[in-house]
JSON list of C-alpha atoms in Angstrom, two decimals:
[
{"chain": "A", "resi": 1, "resn": "UNK", "atom": "CA", "xyz": [239.99, 47.48, -99.94]},
{"chain": "A", "resi": 2, "resn": "UNK", "atom": "CA", "xyz": [236.32, 48.33, -100.28]},
{"chain": "A", "resi": 3, "resn": "UNK", "atom": "CA", "xyz": [237.13, 51.77, -101.65]},
{"chain": "A", "resi": 4, "resn": "UNK", "atom": "CA", "xyz": [238.18, 50.19, -104.93]},
{"chain": "A", "resi": 5, "resn": "UNK", "atom": "CA", "xyz": [234.59, 49.13, -105.39]},
{"chain": "A", "resi": 6, "resn": "UNK", "atom": "CA", "xyz": [232.98, 52.33, -104.23]},
{"chain": "A", "resi": 7, "resn": "UNK", "atom": "CA", "xyz": [235.35, 54.74, -105.96]},
{"chain": "A", "resi": 8, "resn": "UNK", "atom": "CA", "xyz": [235.66, 52.65, -109.09]},
{"chain": "A", "resi": 9, "resn": "UNK", "atom": "CA", "xyz": [231.92, 52.26, -109.46]},
{"chain": "A", "resi": 10, "resn": "UNK", "atom": "CA", "xyz": [231.40, 56.02, -109.01]},
{"chain": "A", "resi": 11, "resn": "UNK", "atom": "CA", "xyz": [234.04, 56.84, -111.62]},
{"chain": "A", "resi": 12, "resn": "UNK", "atom": "CA", "xyz": [232.63, 54.22, -113.99]},
{"chain": "A", "resi": 13, "resn": "UNK", "atom": "CA", "xyz": [229.11, 55.53, -113.50]},
{"chain": "A", "resi": 14, "resn": "UNK", "atom": "CA", "xyz": [230.25, 59.07, -114.18]},
{"chain": "A", "resi": 15, "resn": "UNK", "atom": "CA", "xyz": [232.00, 57.94, -117.37]},
{"chain": "A", "resi": 16, "resn": "UNK", "atom": "CA", "xyz": [228.88, 56.01, -118.37]},
{"chain": "A", "resi": 17, "resn": "UNK", "atom": "CA", "xyz": [226.75, 59.13, -117.87]},
{"chain": "A", "resi": 18, "resn": "UNK", "atom": "CA", "xyz": [229.10, 60.93, -120.29]},
{"chain": "A", "resi": 19, "resn": "UNK", "atom": "CA", "xyz": [228.39, 58.06, -122.73]},
{"chain": "A", "resi": 20, "resn": "UNK", "atom": "CA", "xyz": [232.02, 56.95, -122.62]},
{"chain": "A", "resi": 21, "resn": "UNK", "atom": "CA", "xyz": [231.80, 53.17, -122.36]},
{"chain": "A", "resi": 22, "resn": "UNK", "atom": "CA", "xyz": [235.53, 52.69, -122.94]},
{"chain": "A", "resi": 23, "resn": "UNK", "atom": "CA", "xyz": [236.43, 54.82, -119.92]},
{"chain": "A", "resi": 24, "resn": "UNK", "atom": "CA", "xyz": [233.76, 53.09, -117.85]},
{"chain": "A", "resi": 25, "resn": "UNK", "atom": "CA", "xyz": [235.20, 49.68, -118.76]},
{"chain": "A", "resi": 26, "resn": "UNK", "atom": "CA", "xyz": [238.68, 50.97, -117.92]},
{"chain": "A", "resi": 27, "resn": "UNK", "atom": "CA", "xyz": [237.62, 52.00, -114.41]},
{"chain": "A", "resi": 28, "resn": "UNK", "atom": "CA", "xyz": [235.96, 48.64, -113.89]},
{"chain": "A", "resi": 29, "resn": "UNK", "atom": "CA", "xyz": [239.10, 46.81, -115.02]},
{"chain": "A", "resi": 30, "resn": "UNK", "atom": "CA", "xyz": [241.38, 48.92, -112.85]},
{"chain": "A", "resi": 31, "resn": "UNK", "atom": "CA", "xyz": [239.16, 48.31, -109.81]},
{"chain": "A", "resi": 32, "resn": "UNK", "atom": "CA", "xyz": [239.08, 44.56, -110.33]},
{"chain": "A", "resi": 33, "resn": "UNK", "atom": "CA", "xyz": [242.83, 44.32, -110.99]},
{"chain": "A", "resi": 34, "resn": "UNK", "atom": "CA", "xyz": [243.51, 46.55, -107.98]},
{"chain": "A", "resi": 35, "resn": "UNK", "atom": "CA", "xyz": [241.46, 44.41, -105.62]},
{"chain": "A", "resi": 36, "resn": "UNK", "atom": "CA", "xyz": [243.11, 41.25, -106.95]},
{"chain": "A", "resi": 37, "resn": "UNK", "atom": "CA", "xyz": [246.62, 42.67, -106.51]},
{"chain": "A", "resi": 38, "resn": "UNK", "atom": "CA", "xyz": [245.89, 43.88, -102.98]},
{"chain": "A", "resi": 39, "resn": "UNK", "atom": "CA", "xyz": [244.33, 40.51, -102.12]},
{"chain": "A", "resi": 40, "resn": "UNK", "atom": "CA", "xyz": [247.40, 38.66, -103.38]},
{"chain": "A", "resi": 41, "resn": "UNK", "atom": "CA", "xyz": [249.66, 40.93, -101.32]},
{"chain": "A", "resi": 42, "resn": "UNK", "atom": "CA", "xyz": [247.41, 40.34, -98.29]},
{"chain": "A", "resi": 43, "resn": "UNK", "atom": "CA", "xyz": [247.62, 36.56, -98.77]},
{"chain": "A", "resi": 44, "resn": "UNK", "atom": "CA", "xyz": [251.39, 36.65, -99.26]},
{"chain": "A", "resi": 45, "resn": "UNK", "atom": "CA", "xyz": [251.98, 38.77, -96.14]},
{"chain": "A", "resi": 46, "resn": "UNK", "atom": "CA", "xyz": [249.87, 36.51, -93.95]},
{"chain": "A", "resi": 47, "resn": "UNK", "atom": "CA", "xyz": [251.46, 33.37, -95.42]},
{"chain": "A", "resi": 48, "resn": "UNK", "atom": "CA", "xyz": [255.00, 34.64, -94.87]},
{"chain": "A", "resi": 49, "resn": "UNK", "atom": "CA", "xyz": [254.45, 36.23, -91.47]},
{"chain": "A", "resi": 50, "resn": "UNK", "atom": "CA", "xyz": [251.86, 33.84, -90.01]},
{"chain": "A", "resi": 51, "resn": "UNK", "atom": "CA", "xyz": [254.15, 32.75, -87.16]},
{"chain": "A", "resi": 52, "resn": "UNK", "atom": "CA", "xyz": [254.98, 36.36, -86.30]},
{"chain": "A", "resi": 53, "resn": "UNK", "atom": "CA", "xyz": [251.30, 37.34, -86.40]},
{"chain": "A", "resi": 54, "resn": "UNK", "atom": "CA", "xyz": [250.37, 34.52, -84.03]},
{"chain": "A", "resi": 55, "resn": "UNK", "atom": "CA", "xyz": [253.26, 35.43, -81.74]},
{"chain": "A", "resi": 56, "resn": "UNK", "atom": "CA", "xyz": [252.13, 39.08, -81.77]},
{"chain": "A", "resi": 57, "resn": "UNK", "atom": "CA", "xyz": [248.58, 37.98, -80.91]},
{"chain": "A", "resi": 58, "resn": "UNK", "atom": "CA", "xyz": [250.02, 35.87, -78.09]},
{"chain": "A", "resi": 59, "resn": "UNK", "atom": "CA", "xyz": [248.48, 32.57, -79.20]},
{"chain": "A", "resi": 60, "resn": "UNK", "atom": "CA", "xyz": [248.96, 29.91, -76.51]},
{"chain": "A", "resi": 61, "resn": "UNK", "atom": "CA", "xyz": [251.11, 26.92, -77.46]},
{"chain": "A", "resi": 62, "resn": "UNK", "atom": "CA", "xyz": [248.22, 24.54, -76.73]},
{"chain": "A", "resi": 63, "resn": "UNK", "atom": "CA", "xyz": [246.09, 25.99, -79.52]},
{"chain": "A", "resi": 64, "resn": "UNK", "atom": "CA", "xyz": [248.84, 27.26, -81.79]},
{"chain": "A", "resi": 65, "resn": "UNK", "atom": "CA", "xyz": [248.11, 24.89, -84.68]},
{"chain": "A", "resi": 66, "resn": "UNK", "atom": "CA", "xyz": [244.36, 25.52, -84.48]},
{"chain": "A", "resi": 67, "resn": "UNK", "atom": "CA", "xyz": [244.98, 29.27, -84.48]},
{"chain": "A", "resi": 68, "resn": "UNK", "atom": "CA", "xyz": [247.29, 28.90, -87.48]},
{"chain": "A", "resi": 69, "resn": "UNK", "atom": "CA", "xyz": [244.70, 26.92, -89.45]},
{"chain": "A", "resi": 70, "resn": "UNK", "atom": "CA", "xyz": [242.06, 29.53, -88.54]},
{"chain": "A", "resi": 71, "resn": "UNK", "atom": "CA", "xyz": [244.41, 32.29, -89.71]},
{"chain": "A", "resi": 72, "resn": "UNK", "atom": "CA", "xyz": [244.85, 30.49, -93.03]},
{"chain": "A", "resi": 73, "resn": "UNK", "atom": "CA", "xyz": [241.07, 30.18, -93.39]},
{"chain": "A", "resi": 74, "resn": "UNK", "atom": "CA", "xyz": [240.73, 33.93, -92.86]},
{"chain": "A", "resi": 75, "resn": "UNK", "atom": "CA", "xyz": [243.63, 34.50, -95.24]},
{"chain": "A", "resi": 76, "resn": "UNK", "atom": "CA", "xyz": [241.60, 33.08, -98.14]},
{"chain": "A", "resi": 77, "resn": "UNK", "atom": "CA", "xyz": [238.07, 34.07, -97.14]},
{"chain": "A", "resi": 78, "resn": "UNK", "atom": "CA", "xyz": [238.66, 37.79, -96.55]},
{"chain": "A", "resi": 79, "resn": "UNK", "atom": "CA", "xyz": [239.97, 38.59, -100.08]},
{"chain": "A", "resi": 80, "resn": "UNK", "atom": "CA", "xyz": [237.11, 36.61, -101.60]},
{"chain": "A", "resi": 81, "resn": "UNK", "atom": "CA", "xyz": [234.63, 38.57, -99.52]},
{"chain": "A", "resi": 82, "resn": "UNK", "atom": "CA", "xyz": [236.25, 41.85, -100.61]},
{"chain": "A", "resi": 83, "resn": "UNK", "atom": "CA", "xyz": [236.05, 40.80, -104.25]},
{"chain": "A", "resi": 84, "resn": "UNK", "atom": "CA", "xyz": [232.32, 40.04, -103.87]},
{"chain": "A", "resi": 85, "resn": "UNK", "atom": "CA", "xyz": [231.72, 43.44, -102.27]},
{"chain": "A", "resi": 86, "resn": "UNK", "atom": "CA", "xyz": [233.57, 45.23, -105.10]},
{"chain": "A", "resi": 87, "resn": "UNK", "atom": "CA", "xyz": [231.49, 43.38, -107.69]},
{"chain": "A", "resi": 88, "resn": "UNK", "atom": "CA", "xyz": [228.29, 44.22, -105.80]},
{"chain": "A", "resi": 89, "resn": "UNK", "atom": "CA", "xyz": [229.14, 47.95, -105.91]},
{"chain": "A", "resi": 90, "resn": "UNK", "atom": "CA", "xyz": [229.39, 47.73, -109.69]},
{"chain": "A", "resi": 91, "resn": "UNK", "atom": "CA", "xyz": [226.22, 45.67, -110.01]},
{"chain": "A", "resi": 92, "resn": "UNK", "atom": "CA", "xyz": [224.24, 48.21, -108.02]},
{"chain": "A", "resi": 93, "resn": "UNK", "atom": "CA", "xyz": [225.51, 51.20, -109.95]},
{"chain": "A", "resi": 94, "resn": "UNK", "atom": "CA", "xyz": [225.32, 49.76, -113.47]},
{"chain": "A", "resi": 95, "resn": "UNK", "atom": "CA", "xyz": [221.57, 49.10, -113.85]},
{"chain": "A", "resi": 96, "resn": "UNK", "atom": "CA", "xyz": [221.66, 45.64, -112.31]},
{"chain": "A", "resi": 97, "resn": "UNK", "atom": "CA", "xyz": [219.55, 46.53, -109.32]},
{"chain": "A", "resi": 98, "resn": "UNK", "atom": "CA", "xyz": [217.63, 43.26, -109.44]},
{"chain": "A", "resi": 99, "resn": "UNK", "atom": "CA", "xyz": [220.83, 41.24, -109.05]},
{"chain": "A", "resi": 100, "resn": "UNK", "atom": "CA", "xyz": [221.40, 40.38, -105.42]},
{"chain": "A", "resi": 101, "resn": "UNK", "atom": "CA", "xyz": [224.73, 39.49, -103.91]},
{"chain": "A", "resi": 102, "resn": "UNK", "atom": "CA", "xyz": [225.73, 38.01, -100.60]},
{"chain": "A", "resi": 103, "resn": "UNK", "atom": "CA", "xyz": [226.16, 41.50, -99.10]},
{"chain": "A", "resi": 104, "resn": "UNK", "atom": "CA", "xyz": [222.66, 42.76, -100.01]}
]
């Protein structure tokens, strides 16, 4: 998932160096839409197959509901973290070096 940020920012920076702002904006948009789509697929897969995932991980029946709530917390926090990392790649490469993100 992080390669959307790294690859997209490199392509956008290359387009910006060719003074093609439209292409640079296109790469940024494709990267953001790509990370959102993959995050939604990630959330849907975990939501649908949460019982199977916990069974595969051999979660004991005593802590099954705690493990399921923890899995749901990860289900929403991981895509948000990936989105922040993708944005930070673009901020670093597009002359916003003074902007700091969580991952700095």
